[in-house]
Short mmCIF file of C-alpha atoms in Angstrom, two decimals:
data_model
loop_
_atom_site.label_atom_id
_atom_site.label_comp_id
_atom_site.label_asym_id
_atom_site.label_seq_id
_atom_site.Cartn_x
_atom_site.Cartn_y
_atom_site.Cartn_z
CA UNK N 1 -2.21 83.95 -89.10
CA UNK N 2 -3.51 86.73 -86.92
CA UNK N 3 -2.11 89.85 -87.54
CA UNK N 4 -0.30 91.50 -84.58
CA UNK N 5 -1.40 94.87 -82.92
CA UNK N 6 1.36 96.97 -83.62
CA UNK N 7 1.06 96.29 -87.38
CA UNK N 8 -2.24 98.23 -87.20
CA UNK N 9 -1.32 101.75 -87.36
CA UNK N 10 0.95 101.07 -90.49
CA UNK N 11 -2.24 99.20 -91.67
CA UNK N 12 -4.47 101.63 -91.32
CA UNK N 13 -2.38 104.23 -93.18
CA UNK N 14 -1.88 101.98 -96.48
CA UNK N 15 -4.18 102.24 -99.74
CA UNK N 16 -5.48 98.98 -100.56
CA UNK N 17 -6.39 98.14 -104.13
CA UNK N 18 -8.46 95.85 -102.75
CA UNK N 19 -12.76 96.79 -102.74
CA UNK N 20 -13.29 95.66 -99.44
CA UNK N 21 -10.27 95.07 -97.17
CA UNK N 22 -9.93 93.27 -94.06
CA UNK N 23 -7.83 94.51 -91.50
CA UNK N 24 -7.04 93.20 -88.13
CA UNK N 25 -9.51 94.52 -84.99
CA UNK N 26 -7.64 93.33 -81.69
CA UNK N 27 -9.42 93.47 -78.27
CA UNK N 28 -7.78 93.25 -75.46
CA UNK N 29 -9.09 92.12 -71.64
CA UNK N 30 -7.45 92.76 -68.60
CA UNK N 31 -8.61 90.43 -65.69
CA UNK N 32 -7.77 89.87 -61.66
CA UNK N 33 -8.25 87.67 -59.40
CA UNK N 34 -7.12 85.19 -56.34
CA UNK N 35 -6.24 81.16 -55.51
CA UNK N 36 -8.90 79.47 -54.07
CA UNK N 37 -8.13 75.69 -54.69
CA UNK N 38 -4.79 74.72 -55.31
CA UNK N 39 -2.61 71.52 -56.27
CA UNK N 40 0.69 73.62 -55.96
CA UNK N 41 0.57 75.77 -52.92
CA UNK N 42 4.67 76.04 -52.97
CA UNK N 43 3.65 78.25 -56.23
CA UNK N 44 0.32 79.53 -56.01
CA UNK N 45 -0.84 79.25 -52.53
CA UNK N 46 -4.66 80.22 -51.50
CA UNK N 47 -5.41 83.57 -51.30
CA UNK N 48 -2.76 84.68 -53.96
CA UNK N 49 -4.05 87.42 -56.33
CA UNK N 50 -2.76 87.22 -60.36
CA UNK N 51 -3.46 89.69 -62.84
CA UNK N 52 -3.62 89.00 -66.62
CA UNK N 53 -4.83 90.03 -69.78
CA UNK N 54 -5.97 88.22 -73.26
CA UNK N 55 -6.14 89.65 -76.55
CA UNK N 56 -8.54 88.25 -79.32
CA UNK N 57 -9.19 88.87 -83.01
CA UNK N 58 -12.84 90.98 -83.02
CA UNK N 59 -12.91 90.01 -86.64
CA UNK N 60 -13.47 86.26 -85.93
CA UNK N 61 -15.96 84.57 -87.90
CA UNK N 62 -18.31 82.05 -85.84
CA UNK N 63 -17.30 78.42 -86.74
CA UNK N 64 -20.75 77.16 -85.98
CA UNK N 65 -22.97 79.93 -87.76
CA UNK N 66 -25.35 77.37 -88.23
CA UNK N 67 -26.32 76.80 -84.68
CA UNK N 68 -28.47 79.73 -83.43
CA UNK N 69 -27.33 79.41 -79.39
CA UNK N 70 -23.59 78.25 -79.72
CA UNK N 71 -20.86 80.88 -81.14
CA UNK N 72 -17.20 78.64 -81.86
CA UNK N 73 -14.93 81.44 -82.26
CA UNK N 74 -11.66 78.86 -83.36
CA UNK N 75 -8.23 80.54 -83.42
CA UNK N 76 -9.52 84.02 -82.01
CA UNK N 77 -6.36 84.53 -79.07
CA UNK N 78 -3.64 86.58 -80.15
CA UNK N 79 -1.73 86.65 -76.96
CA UNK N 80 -2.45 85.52 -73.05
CA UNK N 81 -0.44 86.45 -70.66
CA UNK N 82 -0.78 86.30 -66.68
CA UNK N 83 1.46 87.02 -63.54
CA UNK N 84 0.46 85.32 -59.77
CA UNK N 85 3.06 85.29 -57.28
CA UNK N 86 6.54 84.63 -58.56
CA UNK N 87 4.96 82.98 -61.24
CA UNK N 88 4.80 84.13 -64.87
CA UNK N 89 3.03 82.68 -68.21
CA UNK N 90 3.10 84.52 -72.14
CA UNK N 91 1.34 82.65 -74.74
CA UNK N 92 1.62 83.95 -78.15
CA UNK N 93 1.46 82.57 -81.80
CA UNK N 94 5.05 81.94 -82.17
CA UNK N 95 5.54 79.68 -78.81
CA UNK N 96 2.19 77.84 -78.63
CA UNK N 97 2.19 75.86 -82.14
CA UNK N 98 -0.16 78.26 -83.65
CA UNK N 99 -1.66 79.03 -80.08
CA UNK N 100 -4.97 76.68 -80.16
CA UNK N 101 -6.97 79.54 -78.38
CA UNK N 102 -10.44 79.80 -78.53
CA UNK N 103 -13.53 81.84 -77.27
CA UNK N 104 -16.63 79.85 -77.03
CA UNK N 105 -20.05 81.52 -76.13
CA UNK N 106 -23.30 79.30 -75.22
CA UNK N 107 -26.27 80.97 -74.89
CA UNK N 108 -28.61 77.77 -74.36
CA UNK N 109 -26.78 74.15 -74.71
CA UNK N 110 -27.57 71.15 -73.18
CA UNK N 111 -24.20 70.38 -71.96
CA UNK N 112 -23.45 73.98 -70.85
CA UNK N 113 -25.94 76.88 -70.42
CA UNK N 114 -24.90 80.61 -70.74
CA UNK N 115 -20.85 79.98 -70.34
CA UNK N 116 -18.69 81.83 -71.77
CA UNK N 117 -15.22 80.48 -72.01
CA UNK N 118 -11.57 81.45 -73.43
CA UNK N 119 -9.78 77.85 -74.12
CA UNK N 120 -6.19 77.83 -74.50
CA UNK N 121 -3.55 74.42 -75.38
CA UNK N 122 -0.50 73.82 -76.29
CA UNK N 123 1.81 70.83 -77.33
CA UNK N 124 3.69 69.73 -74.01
CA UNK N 125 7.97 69.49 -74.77
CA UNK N 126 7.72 71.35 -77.52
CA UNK N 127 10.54 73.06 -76.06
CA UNK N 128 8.75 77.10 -75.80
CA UNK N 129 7.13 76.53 -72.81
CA UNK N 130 4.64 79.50 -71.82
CA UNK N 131 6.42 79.86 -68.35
CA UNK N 132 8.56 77.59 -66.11
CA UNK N 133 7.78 74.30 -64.71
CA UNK N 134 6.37 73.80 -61.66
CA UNK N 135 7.29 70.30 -59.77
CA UNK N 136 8.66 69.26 -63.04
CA UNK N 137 5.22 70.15 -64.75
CA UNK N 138 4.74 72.08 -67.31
CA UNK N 139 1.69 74.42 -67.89
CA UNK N 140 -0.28 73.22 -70.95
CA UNK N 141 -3.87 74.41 -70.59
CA UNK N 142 -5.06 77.74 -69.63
CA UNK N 143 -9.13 78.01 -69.34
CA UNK N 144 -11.60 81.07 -68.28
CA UNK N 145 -14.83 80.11 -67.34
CA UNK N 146 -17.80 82.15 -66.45
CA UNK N 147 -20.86 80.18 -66.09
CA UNK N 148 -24.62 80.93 -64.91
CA UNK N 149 -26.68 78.29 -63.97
CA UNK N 150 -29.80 80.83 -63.73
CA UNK N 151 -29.02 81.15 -67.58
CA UNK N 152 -29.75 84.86 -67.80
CA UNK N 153 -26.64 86.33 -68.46
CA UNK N 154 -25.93 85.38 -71.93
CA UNK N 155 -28.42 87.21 -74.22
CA UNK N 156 -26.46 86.53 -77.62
CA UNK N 157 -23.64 83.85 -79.07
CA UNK N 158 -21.98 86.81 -80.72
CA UNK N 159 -18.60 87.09 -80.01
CA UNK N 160 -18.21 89.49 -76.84
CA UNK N 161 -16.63 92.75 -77.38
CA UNK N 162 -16.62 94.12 -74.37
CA UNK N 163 -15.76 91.71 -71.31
CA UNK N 164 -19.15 90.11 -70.00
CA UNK N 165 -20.17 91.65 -66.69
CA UNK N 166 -19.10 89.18 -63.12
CA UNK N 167 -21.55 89.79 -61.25
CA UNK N 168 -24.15 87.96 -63.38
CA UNK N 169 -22.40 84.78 -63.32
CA UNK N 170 -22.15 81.87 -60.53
CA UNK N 171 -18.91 80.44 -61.77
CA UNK N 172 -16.14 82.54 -62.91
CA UNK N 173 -12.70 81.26 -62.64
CA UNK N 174 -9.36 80.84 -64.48
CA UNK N 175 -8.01 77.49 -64.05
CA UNK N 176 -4.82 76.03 -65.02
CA UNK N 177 -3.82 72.71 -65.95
CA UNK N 178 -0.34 71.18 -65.56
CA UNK N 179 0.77 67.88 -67.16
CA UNK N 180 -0.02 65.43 -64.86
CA UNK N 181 -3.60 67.13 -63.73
CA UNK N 182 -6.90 65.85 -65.28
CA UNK N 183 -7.51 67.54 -68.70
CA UNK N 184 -10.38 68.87 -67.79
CA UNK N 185 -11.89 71.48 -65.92
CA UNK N 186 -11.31 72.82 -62.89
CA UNK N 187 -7.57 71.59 -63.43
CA UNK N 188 -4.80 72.41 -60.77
CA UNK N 189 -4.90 75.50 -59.77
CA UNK N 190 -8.17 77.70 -59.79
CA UNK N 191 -8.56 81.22 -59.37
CA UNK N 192 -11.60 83.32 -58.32
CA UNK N 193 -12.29 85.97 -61.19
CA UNK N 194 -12.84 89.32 -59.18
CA UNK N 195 -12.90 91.97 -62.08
CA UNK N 196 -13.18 91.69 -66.23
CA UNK N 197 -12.44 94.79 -67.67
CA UNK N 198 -12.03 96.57 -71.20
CA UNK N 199 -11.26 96.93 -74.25
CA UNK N 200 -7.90 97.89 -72.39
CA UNK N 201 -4.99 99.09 -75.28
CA UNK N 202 -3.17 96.29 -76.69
CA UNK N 203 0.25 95.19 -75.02
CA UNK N 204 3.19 92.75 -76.32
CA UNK N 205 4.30 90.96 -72.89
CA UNK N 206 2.92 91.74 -69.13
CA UNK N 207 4.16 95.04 -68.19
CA UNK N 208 3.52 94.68 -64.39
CA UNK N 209 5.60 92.81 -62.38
CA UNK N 210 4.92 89.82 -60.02
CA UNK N 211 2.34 90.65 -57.59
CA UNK N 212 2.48 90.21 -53.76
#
């Protein structure tokens, strides 16, 4: 269980018997953005700007060590939270059956060259959605993808503590995926990443408001 950010100050002012203590190093990201292919235009029509942020564990071992050019950060995602429109999404530990959010980094693979991505699922009806339905649908994948097909961007698979820079990518979007779209990529609704930025200080819900 990750360890939430406003337990850190207390954290940091306890004695620990323990030699070598681990404490809990959250990151947060803020990202914007805008619509630019759509399956539900009633809700997020092209053009429509969101605004979001994700916060991760910094601490997060690499579940594939072993491999020198793939970094599986499993579990990482504390919290992801985004507003577009009238629409509004919080996933957190406690309403995504343990969250299943993860950070994967490629720096050469096969399958997919110098992506980064930030991989979030949940259990549909498990009654806790992470924001209302849309057409009956509810929102059960949540996916940032930034992608370079000149495969320059990516110079390590360490786990990215400060957000990896746009402009040196070819793909970068956020993509949602309702319950009737395919599972994977682009999904439904797909948004154009226009800035990354951070680390930004850690926040509980989304503090700003639908945007217009």
């Amino acid at each position: 269980m990750h360890l939430r950010a406003w337990l850190l100050p207390g954290l940091l002012c306890m004695v620990s018997l323990a030699p070598t203590p681990i404490l809990a190093e959250p990151i947060q990201f803020g990202f914007t953005g805008v619509v630019v292919a759509t399956n539900k235009p009633g809700t997020f029509p092209l053009g429509q700007p969101v605004v979001g942020f994700y916060t991760f564990e910094s601490t997060t071992p690499d579940d594939n060590a072993v491999n020198p050019e793939q970094g599986y950060y499993f579990g990482a995602l504390i919290s992801f939270a985004f507003v577009s429109g009238s629409f509004s999404a919080l996933a957190t530990e406690q309403n995504s059956d343990n969250l299943g959010g993860d950070i994967i980094v490629n720096r050469n693979s096969v399958f997919q060259p110098h992506q980064y991505q930030v991989w979030l699922g949940r259990e549909l009806d498990n009654g806790d959605p992470w924001g209302p339905d849309v057409n009956g649908e509810e929102l059960w994948r949540m996916v940032i993808v930034l992608k370079d097909d000149g495969e320059t961007a990516i110079t390590s698979k360490a786990l990215p503590l400060a957000p990896p820079d746009l402009a040196l990518f070819t793909l970068k979007t956020f993509n949602l995926i309702f319950e009737t779209d395919p599972t994977s990529t682009p999904g439904g609704v797909v948004f154009e990443l226009q800035t990354l930025v951070g680390p930004v200080t850690p926040t509980a819900s989304v503090t700003w408001g639908s945007v217009k």
